[in-house]
Amino acid sequence: MNTEVATMDNLVGPLAIINKTPLREIRAEHTDRVVRRIVDKQALLRRLDVAAFQSAH
Amino acid sequence: MPGRAGGAAGEAHPLSQFVLKVHGRCDLSCDHCYVYEHADQSWRTKPKIMTPAVALAAARRIAEHAEAWHLTRVRVVLHGGEPLLLGPARMDELISQVRAPIEAVTRLTLMMQTNGVRFNPEMGDVLKRHGVRVGVSLDGDRAANDRHRRFANGAGSYDQVRAALALLRRPEYRELYAGILCTVDVRNSPERVYAALLAERPPQVDFLLPHATWDSPPDRPDGSHTPYADWLSAIHRRWLADGRPMRIRLFDGLYSTAQGGPSGSEQLGADAVDLAVIETDGRYEQADSVKTAYDGAPATGLSVLTHPVDDVSRLRPIAVRQHGLRNLNAVCQSCPVVRQCAGGLYAHRYRTGHGFDNPSVYCPDLRVLIDRTADERSVHHASVKPEEISTADVISQIASGFGDEATIGWLAEQQRSVTRALVSATIDQHGPTSGWAALAEVEAEHPDAVRRVLAHPYVRAWAVGVLRADDPAGMPYLGGLAAAAAVHADVRLETGVRIDRGVVALPTVGTLYWPEAVTAAARITVDRGKLWLTGPGHRTITVDLAQPGTTAAWQPARWITLDGWRVRIEDGDPARDCHGWTPADRLDEHAVGRWRDALTEAWRLIGAELPGYAPALRTGLQVIMPLAPDPAGKQRAATAMDAFGALAATQVGPAELAVLLVHEFQHAKLGALLDLYDLHDRDSDAQLTVGWKPEPRPVEAALQGVYAHAAVADVWRLRARTDPRAADLFAMYHRWTTDAIAALRGTDALTPLGTDFVDRLAATVRSWKS
Ligand code: SF4
């Protein structure tokens, strides 16, 4: 059983592989981690999509 | 003896995790299963299923406990036996019973651990409706899995489990997929097991050491001293070389504990284990893994029907495990890796006559694994160092408030990789398109042309849109990217595109405008400096790129050059509509001229007044996206986290624009950093009171606000001599920033990295006070 505390995620390793792989050869296994962190709802529950500013007048 | 649940061992503790045995039997008979195959045989006397009445009683106990202890979150794991044996209708009813009382008082996270054999769309829909995330057990490739995970008739379960995983990967269920639980058998090839697990594309893998105690030690074939460490290290090296494509809890935990963080697992590290198990009949038990120890080991003699959770938390074996290192045996206490290992899994310490007061029976493996993992990690880092900037450098650069060109350039590079990953994921989700084939073809010969186009900030926004909406209608956008790349590379290309409300974007090259604002399929051809767009009614628009200037049908990209760098005005790409406010329509030359004048003067002001912010802007800002004016004439500006390098704003004067550029780009920098690293617990419910908004803000919004307002405080500090409003404005922004930093430090929502970031930022801000 796992404890509730999550250890920190970090995308740097997966991105380094994607950066040097031609588009056609990028494998879904390698993009999954990026998709989960950037796109999936689970991760986005509390993410800020847009920082918006509007002046008072 | 550890005591059959022992007596009361002191004060009650809050427990936040509960394993519900919703079904007491299993459709597999795995020979390594701790429920049926180990010392404790109590399952034989327990009811087969948990009734809704017991589930409700359990939920009420959990709710009453959560309320009394003010728990902000409770996790319930639906477990068995095999929980899916309950079937969709019963499962639906049971989960409804569980949710209602708990959700009335706290936040509930629901998980399920299953063998997957019976997972089907009907069950998937039930679990999705209730937000249950699913972990599936799979031991590797067919040979590895079917070595143990077999039906009673001896047939293997590999095909059924893989079918379940395939279903979990489908877009409609992807959010349910929590990961794979793999029990280690050192007779299996670690390389093959790793490859098989990776092929299932799990968000996370948990490796479980087989259950063993000092009375029945683990299998160590071939006389090897540390076969489990050797096996796991082989996987660790492959995983590192692969760029850590999935999370592996064991290794992530070791990395984390090496830096003093949590381990995230009961197997390693001294995280408090605040867990109780509730059996099908409502009896409380301890963690299942304790079953390996001796018959009846996990029993507590208490039940949800008669006892509150507090009574369970007082029992000695549960209470002892609340205290991590303090209650460990003397050998572990003096071990050099005790902070990372903490005696391993509790159950693995058992020895008749000594109870659990021993090191783990896996001690030699754990010791070697911990040291070796650290070594392998540093060797790996040393070998890739030239391409990487260290996390500490990035954090300290960004937290200083500015960020030098190398750091921002590196962040921008990471963003481009994110875009590549997401574009490629759209193909995985929706299938290849002609635009994709064309883009990949251009890339094969002219990779720089494709890089230039994929650096367009709105490519990511587009990709996120089609991935999230799960709608392939937007896929022909890729044709526009391919056409733009073909223009840069000066190669011939023909591919499908979509006219989107009258527009076809060729990012970084220009925008085609169809005579009517229709949405329709079209074809584009690029050849020797010319474009042809053929759309509805077989009409064709022809553009000669060699001809300068604008026509009704063609708007070449417009750049504003600012001493040695340039930004583009983006007023065409439909994907730009991601900033929360309506974009301005196509700009005429006068409007662009006004932007040019304002930006040129704003850039001069930044150079003169705020030079510390200039390198980051010059390196990272690519696009200004004009917004439609606010009806009341207010200034508007926005940064979209899915469009690094783009800034959206209404037209303003140069002095205001200079502040907006600095302010908004702070959001972009921090957003890019948060894409990569966890500065805060993404699951935190904390809400912070901040000066700049009347309503409390979640952690990420507060962090973003602090970072941007710190820069605005800096702007007014630096304008102290030139602007009479500066002193008051500086004081206000400075107060907002310092108060919010204190509030952030007061939550437990920051990770160690986040704490470091905030502390560095606080130091920067403090230095301005004088
Ligand atoms: S490596 Fe052995 S002695 Fe050290 S903490 Fe782990 S189990 Fe205890």
PDB file of C-alpha atoms in Angstrom, chain B residues 408-622:
ATOM      1  CA  ILE B 408      15.075  31.386 -20.079  1.00  0.00           C
ATOM      2  CA  GLY B 409      16.485  29.858 -23.256  1.00  0.00           C
ATOM      3  CA  TRP B 410      16.536  26.496 -21.523  1.00  0.00           C
ATOM      4  CA  LEU B 411      12.950  26.940 -20.298  1.00  0.00           C
ATOM      5  CA  ALA B 412      11.858  27.899 -23.820  1.00  0.00           C
ATOM      6  CA  GLU B 413      13.571  24.777 -25.132  1.00  0.00           C
ATOM      7  CA  GLN B 414      11.651  22.645 -22.619  1.00  0.00           C
ATOM      8  CA  GLN B 415       8.451  24.306 -23.798  1.00  0.00           C
ATOM      9  CA  ARG B 416       9.247  23.388 -27.382  1.00  0.00           C
ATOM     10  CA  SER B 417       9.725  19.789 -26.277  1.00  0.00           C
ATOM     11  CA  VAL B 418       6.369  19.885 -24.494  1.00  0.00           C
ATOM     12  CA  THR B 419       4.806  21.059 -27.747  1.00  0.00           C
ATOM     13  CA  ARG B 420       6.499  18.273 -29.730  1.00  0.00           C
ATOM     14  CA  ALA B 421       5.224  15.723 -27.236  1.00  0.00           C
ATOM     15  CA  LEU B 422       1.675  17.046 -27.360  1.00  0.00           C
ATOM     16  CA  VAL B 423       1.583  17.320 -31.151  1.00  0.00           C
ATOM     17  CA  SER B 424       2.757  13.746 -31.353  1.00  0.00           C
ATOM     18  CA  ALA B 425       0.109  12.743 -28.782  1.00  0.00           C
ATOM     19  CA  THR B 426      -2.648  14.181 -30.986  1.00  0.00           C
ATOM     20  CA  ILE B 427      -1.627  11.618 -33.614  1.00  0.00           C
ATOM     21  CA  ASP B 428      -1.660   8.869 -31.065  1.00  0.00           C
ATOM     22  CA  GLN B 429      -5.164   9.900 -30.030  1.00  0.00           C
ATOM     23  CA  HIS B 430      -6.742  10.703 -33.397  1.00  0.00           C
ATOM     24  CA  GLY B 431      -4.631   8.801 -35.916  1.00  0.00           C
ATOM     25  CA  PRO B 432      -2.240  10.113 -38.580  1.00  0.00           C
ATOM     26  CA  THR B 433      -3.350  12.862 -40.974  1.00  0.00           C
ATOM     27  CA  SER B 434      -1.940  14.126 -44.251  1.00  0.00           C
ATOM     28  CA  GLY B 435      -0.702  17.250 -42.444  1.00  0.00           C
ATOM     29  CA  TRP B 436       1.222  15.125 -39.970  1.00  0.00           C
ATOM     30  CA  ALA B 437       2.813  13.051 -42.737  1.00  0.00           C
ATOM     31  CA  ALA B 438       3.776  16.252 -44.530  1.00  0.00           C
ATOM     32  CA  LEU B 439       5.230  17.830 -41.382  1.00  0.00           C
ATOM     33  CA  ALA B 440       7.297  14.740 -40.588  1.00  0.00           C
ATOM     34  CA  GLU B 441       8.491  14.634 -44.186  1.00  0.00           C
ATOM     35  CA  VAL B 442       9.689  18.234 -44.093  1.00  0.00           C
ATOM     36  CA  GLU B 443      11.357  17.537 -40.761  1.00  0.00           C
ATOM     37  CA  ALA B 444      13.361  14.632 -42.159  1.00  0.00           C
ATOM     38  CA  GLU B 445      15.254  16.988 -44.489  1.00  0.00           C
ATOM     39  CA  HIS B 446      14.786  20.367 -42.812  1.00  0.00           C
ATOM     40  CA  PRO B 447      14.480  19.928 -39.062  1.00  0.00           C
ATOM     41  CA  ASP B 448      15.133  23.626 -38.374  1.00  0.00           C
ATOM     42  CA  ALA B 449      12.192  24.722 -40.486  1.00  0.00           C
ATOM     43  CA  VAL B 450       9.883  22.526 -38.426  1.00  0.00           C
ATOM     44  CA  ARG B 451      11.428  23.683 -35.171  1.00  0.00           C
ATOM     45  CA  ARG B 452      10.761  27.261 -36.133  1.00  0.00           C
ATOM     46  CA  VAL B 453       7.104  26.557 -36.742  1.00  0.00           C
ATOM     47  CA  LEU B 454       6.604  24.375 -33.659  1.00  0.00           C
ATOM     48  CA  ALA B 455       8.042  27.203 -31.568  1.00  0.00           C
ATOM     49  CA  HIS B 456       4.898  29.196 -32.378  1.00  0.00           C
ATOM     50  CA  PRO B 457       3.279  29.602 -28.950  1.00  0.00           C
ATOM     51  CA  TYR B 458      -0.212  28.590 -30.023  1.00  0.00           C
ATOM     52  CA  VAL B 459       0.729  25.159 -31.362  1.00  0.00           C
ATOM     53  CA  ARG B 460       0.622  23.845 -27.820  1.00  0.00           C
ATOM     54  CA  ALA B 461      -2.679  25.604 -27.123  1.00  0.00           C
ATOM     55  CA  TRP B 462      -4.115  23.942 -30.233  1.00  0.00           C
ATOM     56  CA  ALA B 463      -2.773  20.504 -29.229  1.00  0.00           C
ATOM     57  CA  VAL B 464      -4.125  20.784 -25.692  1.00  0.00           C
ATOM     58  CA  GLY B 465      -7.508  21.749 -27.155  1.00  0.00           C
ATOM     59  CA  VAL B 466      -7.812  18.731 -29.450  1.00  0.00           C
ATOM     60  CA  LEU B 467      -6.481  16.343 -26.802  1.00  0.00           C
ATOM     61  CA  ARG B 468      -8.831  17.606 -24.132  1.00  0.00           C
ATOM     62  CA  ALA B 469     -11.930  17.876 -26.276  1.00  0.00           C
ATOM     63  CA  ASP B 470     -11.187  14.486 -27.813  1.00  0.00           C
ATOM     64  CA  ASP B 471     -12.438  15.917 -31.098  1.00  0.00           C
ATOM     65  CA  PRO B 472     -10.449  15.261 -34.282  1.00  0.00           C
ATOM     66  CA  ALA B 473     -12.108  18.158 -36.163  1.00  0.00           C
ATOM     67  CA  GLY B 474      -9.155  20.429 -35.425  1.00  0.00           C
ATOM     68  CA  MET B 475      -6.477  18.001 -36.664  1.00  0.00           C
ATOM     69  CA  PRO B 476      -5.979  19.649 -40.091  1.00  0.00           C
ATOM     70  CA  TYR B 477      -4.277  22.524 -38.241  1.00  0.00           C
ATOM     71  CA  LEU B 478      -1.186  20.360 -38.714  1.00  0.00           C
ATOM     72  CA  GLY B 479      -1.461  20.963 -42.450  1.00  0.00           C
ATOM     73  CA  GLY B 480      -0.973  24.694 -41.816  1.00  0.00           C
ATOM     74  CA  LEU B 481       2.122  23.943 -39.736  1.00  0.00           C
ATOM     75  CA  ALA B 482       3.496  21.709 -42.479  1.00  0.00           C
ATOM     76  CA  ALA B 483       2.826  24.373 -45.107  1.00  0.00           C
ATOM     77  CA  ALA B 484       4.581  27.011 -42.993  1.00  0.00           C
ATOM     78  CA  ALA B 485       7.580  24.707 -42.527  1.00  0.00           C
ATOM     79  CA  ALA B 486       7.635  24.010 -46.277  1.00  0.00           C
ATOM     80  CA  VAL B 487       7.760  27.771 -46.942  1.00  0.00           C
ATOM     81  CA  HIS B 488      10.748  28.114 -44.581  1.00  0.00           C
ATOM     82  CA  ALA B 489      12.470  25.103 -46.110  1.00  0.00           C
ATOM     83  CA  ASP B 490      11.516  26.158 -49.657  1.00  0.00           C
ATOM     84  CA  VAL B 491      10.248  22.709 -50.573  1.00  0.00           C
ATOM     85  CA  ARG B 492       7.139  21.650 -52.478  1.00  0.00           C
ATOM     86  CA  LEU B 493       4.254  20.371 -50.413  1.00  0.00           C
ATOM     87  CA  GLU B 494       0.578  19.627 -50.801  1.00  0.00           C
ATOM     88  CA  THR B 495      -1.667  18.690 -47.908  1.00  0.00           C
ATOM     89  CA  GLY B 496      -5.092  19.001 -46.332  1.00  0.00           C
ATOM     90  CA  VAL B 497      -5.985  21.960 -44.097  1.00  0.00           C
ATOM     91  CA  ARG B 498      -9.129  23.332 -42.561  1.00  0.00           C
ATOM     92  CA  ILE B 499     -10.527  26.757 -43.174  1.00  0.00           C
ATOM     93  CA  ASP B 500     -11.529  27.703 -39.641  1.00  0.00           C
ATOM     94  CA  ARG B 501     -14.121  30.469 -39.639  1.00  0.00           C
ATOM     95  CA  GLY B 502     -12.553  31.839 -42.782  1.00  0.00           C
ATOM     96  CA  VAL B 503      -8.918  31.496 -41.661  1.00  0.00           C
ATOM     97  CA  VAL B 504      -5.988  29.182 -42.395  1.00  0.00           C
ATOM     98  CA  ALA B 505      -2.973  29.910 -40.205  1.00  0.00           C
ATOM     99  CA  LEU B 506       0.557  29.293 -41.440  1.00  0.00           C
ATOM    100  CA  PRO B 507       2.225  30.182 -38.145  1.00  0.00           C
ATOM    101  CA  THR B 508       5.381  32.312 -38.448  1.00  0.00           C
ATOM    102  CA  VAL B 509       4.676  32.821 -42.182  1.00  0.00           C
ATOM    103  CA  GLY B 510       1.267  34.429 -42.405  1.00  0.00           C
ATOM    104  CA  THR B 511      -2.493  33.960 -42.490  1.00  0.00           C
ATOM    105  CA  LEU B 512      -4.799  33.095 -45.381  1.00  0.00           C
ATOM    106  CA  TYR B 513      -8.280  34.611 -45.354  1.00  0.00           C
ATOM    107  CA  TRP B 514     -11.026  32.874 -47.305  1.00  0.00           C
ATOM    108  CA  PRO B 515     -13.611  35.260 -48.753  1.00  0.00           C
ATOM    109  CA  GLU B 516     -16.324  33.922 -46.426  1.00  0.00           C
ATOM    110  CA  ALA B 517     -16.045  33.094 -42.734  1.00  0.00           C
ATOM    111  CA  VAL B 518     -16.794  29.413 -43.385  1.00  0.00           C
ATOM    112  CA  THR B 519     -15.353  26.319 -41.705  1.00  0.00           C
ATOM    113  CA  ALA B 520     -14.535  23.758 -44.355  1.00  0.00           C
ATOM    114  CA  ALA B 521     -11.935  21.302 -45.591  1.00  0.00           C
ATOM    115  CA  ALA B 522      -9.416  22.650 -48.075  1.00  0.00           C
ATOM    116  CA  ARG B 523      -6.107  21.794 -49.706  1.00  0.00           C
ATOM    117  CA  ILE B 524      -2.965  23.819 -49.681  1.00  0.00           C
ATOM    118  CA  THR B 525      -0.015  23.671 -52.041  1.00  0.00           C
ATOM    119  CA  VAL B 526       3.344  25.304 -51.452  1.00  0.00           C
ATOM    120  CA  ASP B 527       5.731  25.488 -54.377  1.00  0.00           C
ATOM    121  CA  ARG B 528       8.586  27.822 -55.254  1.00  0.00           C
ATOM    122  CA  GLY B 529       7.474  30.823 -53.275  1.00  0.00           C
ATOM    123  CA  LYS B 530       3.778  30.469 -54.030  1.00  0.00           C
ATOM    124  CA  LEU B 531       0.729  29.231 -52.138  1.00  0.00           C
ATOM    125  CA  TRP B 532      -2.521  27.862 -53.498  1.00  0.00           C
ATOM    126  CA  LEU B 533      -5.495  27.284 -51.238  1.00  0.00           C
ATOM    127  CA  THR B 534      -8.374  25.372 -52.791  1.00  0.00           C
ATOM    128  CA  GLY B 535     -11.581  25.333 -50.772  1.00  0.00           C
ATOM    129  CA  PRO B 536     -15.384  25.072 -51.113  1.00  0.00           C
ATOM    130  CA  GLY B 537     -16.728  25.319 -54.648  1.00  0.00           C
ATOM    131  CA  HIS B 538     -13.257  24.422 -55.985  1.00  0.00           C
ATOM    132  CA  ARG B 539     -12.270  28.037 -55.639  1.00  0.00           C
ATOM    133  CA  THR B 540      -8.563  28.680 -55.361  1.00  0.00           C
ATOM    134  CA  ILE B 541      -6.703  31.559 -53.740  1.00  0.00           C
ATOM    135  CA  THR B 542      -3.182  32.125 -55.027  1.00  0.00           C
ATOM    136  CA  VAL B 543      -0.504  33.971 -53.068  1.00  0.00           C
ATOM    137  CA  ASP B 544       2.877  35.022 -54.372  1.00  0.00           C
ATOM    138  CA  LEU B 545       5.075  35.190 -51.293  1.00  0.00           C
ATOM    139  CA  ALA B 546       7.656  37.231 -53.174  1.00  0.00           C
ATOM    140  CA  GLN B 547       5.178  40.103 -53.433  1.00  0.00           C
ATOM    141  CA  PRO B 548       5.479  42.236 -50.338  1.00  0.00           C
ATOM    142  CA  GLY B 549       2.448  43.575 -48.574  1.00  0.00           C
ATOM    143  CA  THR B 550      -1.016  42.609 -47.642  1.00  0.00           C
ATOM    144  CA  THR B 551      -4.029  41.570 -49.695  1.00  0.00           C
ATOM    145  CA  ALA B 552      -7.570  40.725 -48.675  1.00  0.00           C
ATOM    146  CA  ALA B 553      -6.651  37.029 -48.853  1.00  0.00           C
ATOM    147  CA  TRP B 554      -3.139  37.068 -47.438  1.00  0.00           C
ATOM    148  CA  GLN B 555      -1.604  38.642 -44.384  1.00  0.00           C
ATOM    149  CA  PRO B 556       2.124  38.027 -44.101  1.00  0.00           C
ATOM    150  CA  ALA B 557       3.411  37.703 -40.547  1.00  0.00           C
ATOM    151  CA  ARG B 558       4.164  41.142 -39.094  1.00  0.00           C
ATOM    152  CA  TRP B 559       7.248  41.584 -36.979  1.00  0.00           C
ATOM    153  CA  ILE B 560       8.271  44.454 -34.774  1.00  0.00           C
ATOM    154  CA  THR B 561      12.025  44.744 -34.501  1.00  0.00           C
ATOM    155  CA  LEU B 562      13.439  45.937 -31.180  1.00  0.00           C
ATOM    156  CA  ASP B 563      17.173  46.450 -31.122  1.00  0.00           C
ATOM    157  CA  GLY B 564      18.428  43.044 -32.140  1.00  0.00           C
ATOM    158  CA  TRP B 565      15.320  40.940 -31.491  1.00  0.00           C
ATOM    159  CA  ARG B 566      11.766  40.925 -32.718  1.00  0.00           C
ATOM    160  CA  VAL B 567       8.244  40.010 -31.758  1.00  0.00           C
ATOM    161  CA  ARG B 568       5.384  39.047 -34.018  1.00  0.00           C
ATOM    162  CA  ILE B 569       1.885  40.442 -33.944  1.00  0.00           C
ATOM    163  CA  GLU B 570      -0.465  37.448 -33.996  1.00  0.00           C
ATOM    164  CA  ASP B 571      -3.940  38.409 -35.125  1.00  0.00           C
ATOM    165  CA  GLY B 572      -4.881  35.450 -37.318  1.00  0.00           C
ATOM    166  CA  ASP B 573      -4.323  32.027 -35.796  1.00  0.00           C
ATOM    167  CA  PRO B 574      -7.657  30.708 -34.416  1.00  0.00           C
ATOM    168  CA  ALA B 575      -5.696  28.834 -31.715  1.00  0.00           C
ATOM    169  CA  ARG B 576      -4.735  32.188 -30.172  1.00  0.00           C
ATOM    170  CA  ASP B 577      -8.140  32.361 -28.494  1.00  0.00           C
ATOM    171  CA  CYS B 578      -6.896  30.778 -25.254  1.00  0.00           C
ATOM    172  CA  HIS B 579      -6.296  33.792 -23.018  1.00  0.00           C
ATOM    173  CA  GLY B 580      -9.773  34.032 -21.571  1.00  0.00           C
ATOM    174  CA  TRP B 581     -10.559  37.280 -23.384  1.00  0.00           C
ATOM    175  CA  THR B 582     -11.709  37.877 -26.929  1.00  0.00           C
ATOM    176  CA  PRO B 583      -8.837  38.396 -29.367  1.00  0.00           C
ATOM    177  CA  ALA B 584      -8.875  41.447 -31.615  1.00  0.00           C
ATOM    178  CA  ASP B 585      -9.771  40.714 -35.233  1.00  0.00           C
ATOM    179  CA  ARG B 586      -7.306  41.172 -38.052  1.00  0.00           C
ATOM    180  CA  LEU B 587      -5.446  44.449 -37.493  1.00  0.00           C
ATOM    181  CA  ASP B 588      -5.039  47.089 -40.170  1.00  0.00           C
ATOM    182  CA  GLU B 589      -1.681  48.716 -40.759  1.00  0.00           C
ATOM    183  CA  HIS B 590      -2.528  51.725 -38.572  1.00  0.00           C
ATOM    184  CA  ALA B 591      -3.266  49.527 -35.589  1.00  0.00           C
ATOM    185  CA  VAL B 592      -0.039  47.618 -36.129  1.00  0.00           C
ATOM    186  CA  GLY B 593       1.772  50.946 -36.369  1.00  0.00           C
ATOM    187  CA  ARG B 594       0.403  51.959 -32.976  1.00  0.00           C
ATOM    188  CA  TRP B 595       1.598  48.678 -31.499  1.00  0.00           C
ATOM    189  CA  ARG B 596       4.992  49.211 -33.088  1.00  0.00           C
ATOM    190  CA  ASP B 597       5.326  52.689 -31.581  1.00  0.00           C
ATOM    191  CA  ALA B 598       4.156  51.585 -28.136  1.00  0.00           C
ATOM    192  CA  LEU B 599       6.375  48.510 -28.061  1.00  0.00           C
ATOM    193  CA  THR B 600       9.438  50.349 -29.289  1.00  0.00           C
ATOM    194  CA  GLU B 601       9.063  52.977 -26.583  1.00  0.00           C
ATOM    195  CA  ALA B 602       8.161  50.395 -23.918  1.00  0.00           C
ATOM    196  CA  TRP B 603      11.285  48.439 -24.790  1.00  0.00           C
ATOM    197  CA  ARG B 604      13.378  51.598 -24.501  1.00  0.00           C
ATOM    198  CA  LEU B 605      11.850  52.212 -21.065  1.00  0.00           C
ATOM    199  CA  ILE B 606      12.574  48.656 -19.952  1.00  0.00           C
ATOM    200  CA  GLY B 607      16.179  49.034 -21.060  1.00  0.00           C
ATOM    201  CA  ALA B 608      16.508  52.305 -19.169  1.00  0.00           C
ATOM    202  CA  GLU B 609      14.474  51.593 -16.028  1.00  0.00           C
ATOM    203  CA  LEU B 610      14.200  47.827 -15.663  1.00  0.00           C
ATOM    204  CA  PRO B 611      17.215  46.325 -17.391  1.00  0.00           C
ATOM    205  CA  GLY B 612      17.156  43.241 -15.146  1.00  0.00           C
ATOM    206  CA  TYR B 613      14.009  42.021 -16.932  1.00  0.00           C
ATOM    207  CA  ALA B 614      15.274  42.601 -20.453  1.00  0.00           C
ATOM    208  CA  PRO B 615      17.273  39.383 -21.045  1.00  0.00           C
ATOM    209  CA  ALA B 616      14.327  37.157 -20.162  1.00  0.00           C
ATOM    210  CA  LEU B 617      11.916  39.072 -22.387  1.00  0.00           C
ATOM    211  CA  ARG B 618      14.353  39.155 -25.271  1.00  0.00           C
ATOM    212  CA  THR B 619      14.893  35.408 -25.027  1.00  0.00           C
ATOM    213  CA  GLY B 620      11.367  34.234 -24.349  1.00  0.00           C
ATOM    214  CA  LEU B 621       8.795  36.663 -25.718  1.00  0.00           C
ATOM    215  CA  GLN B 622       7.839  35.885 -29.309  1.00  0.00           C
TER     216      GLN B 622
END
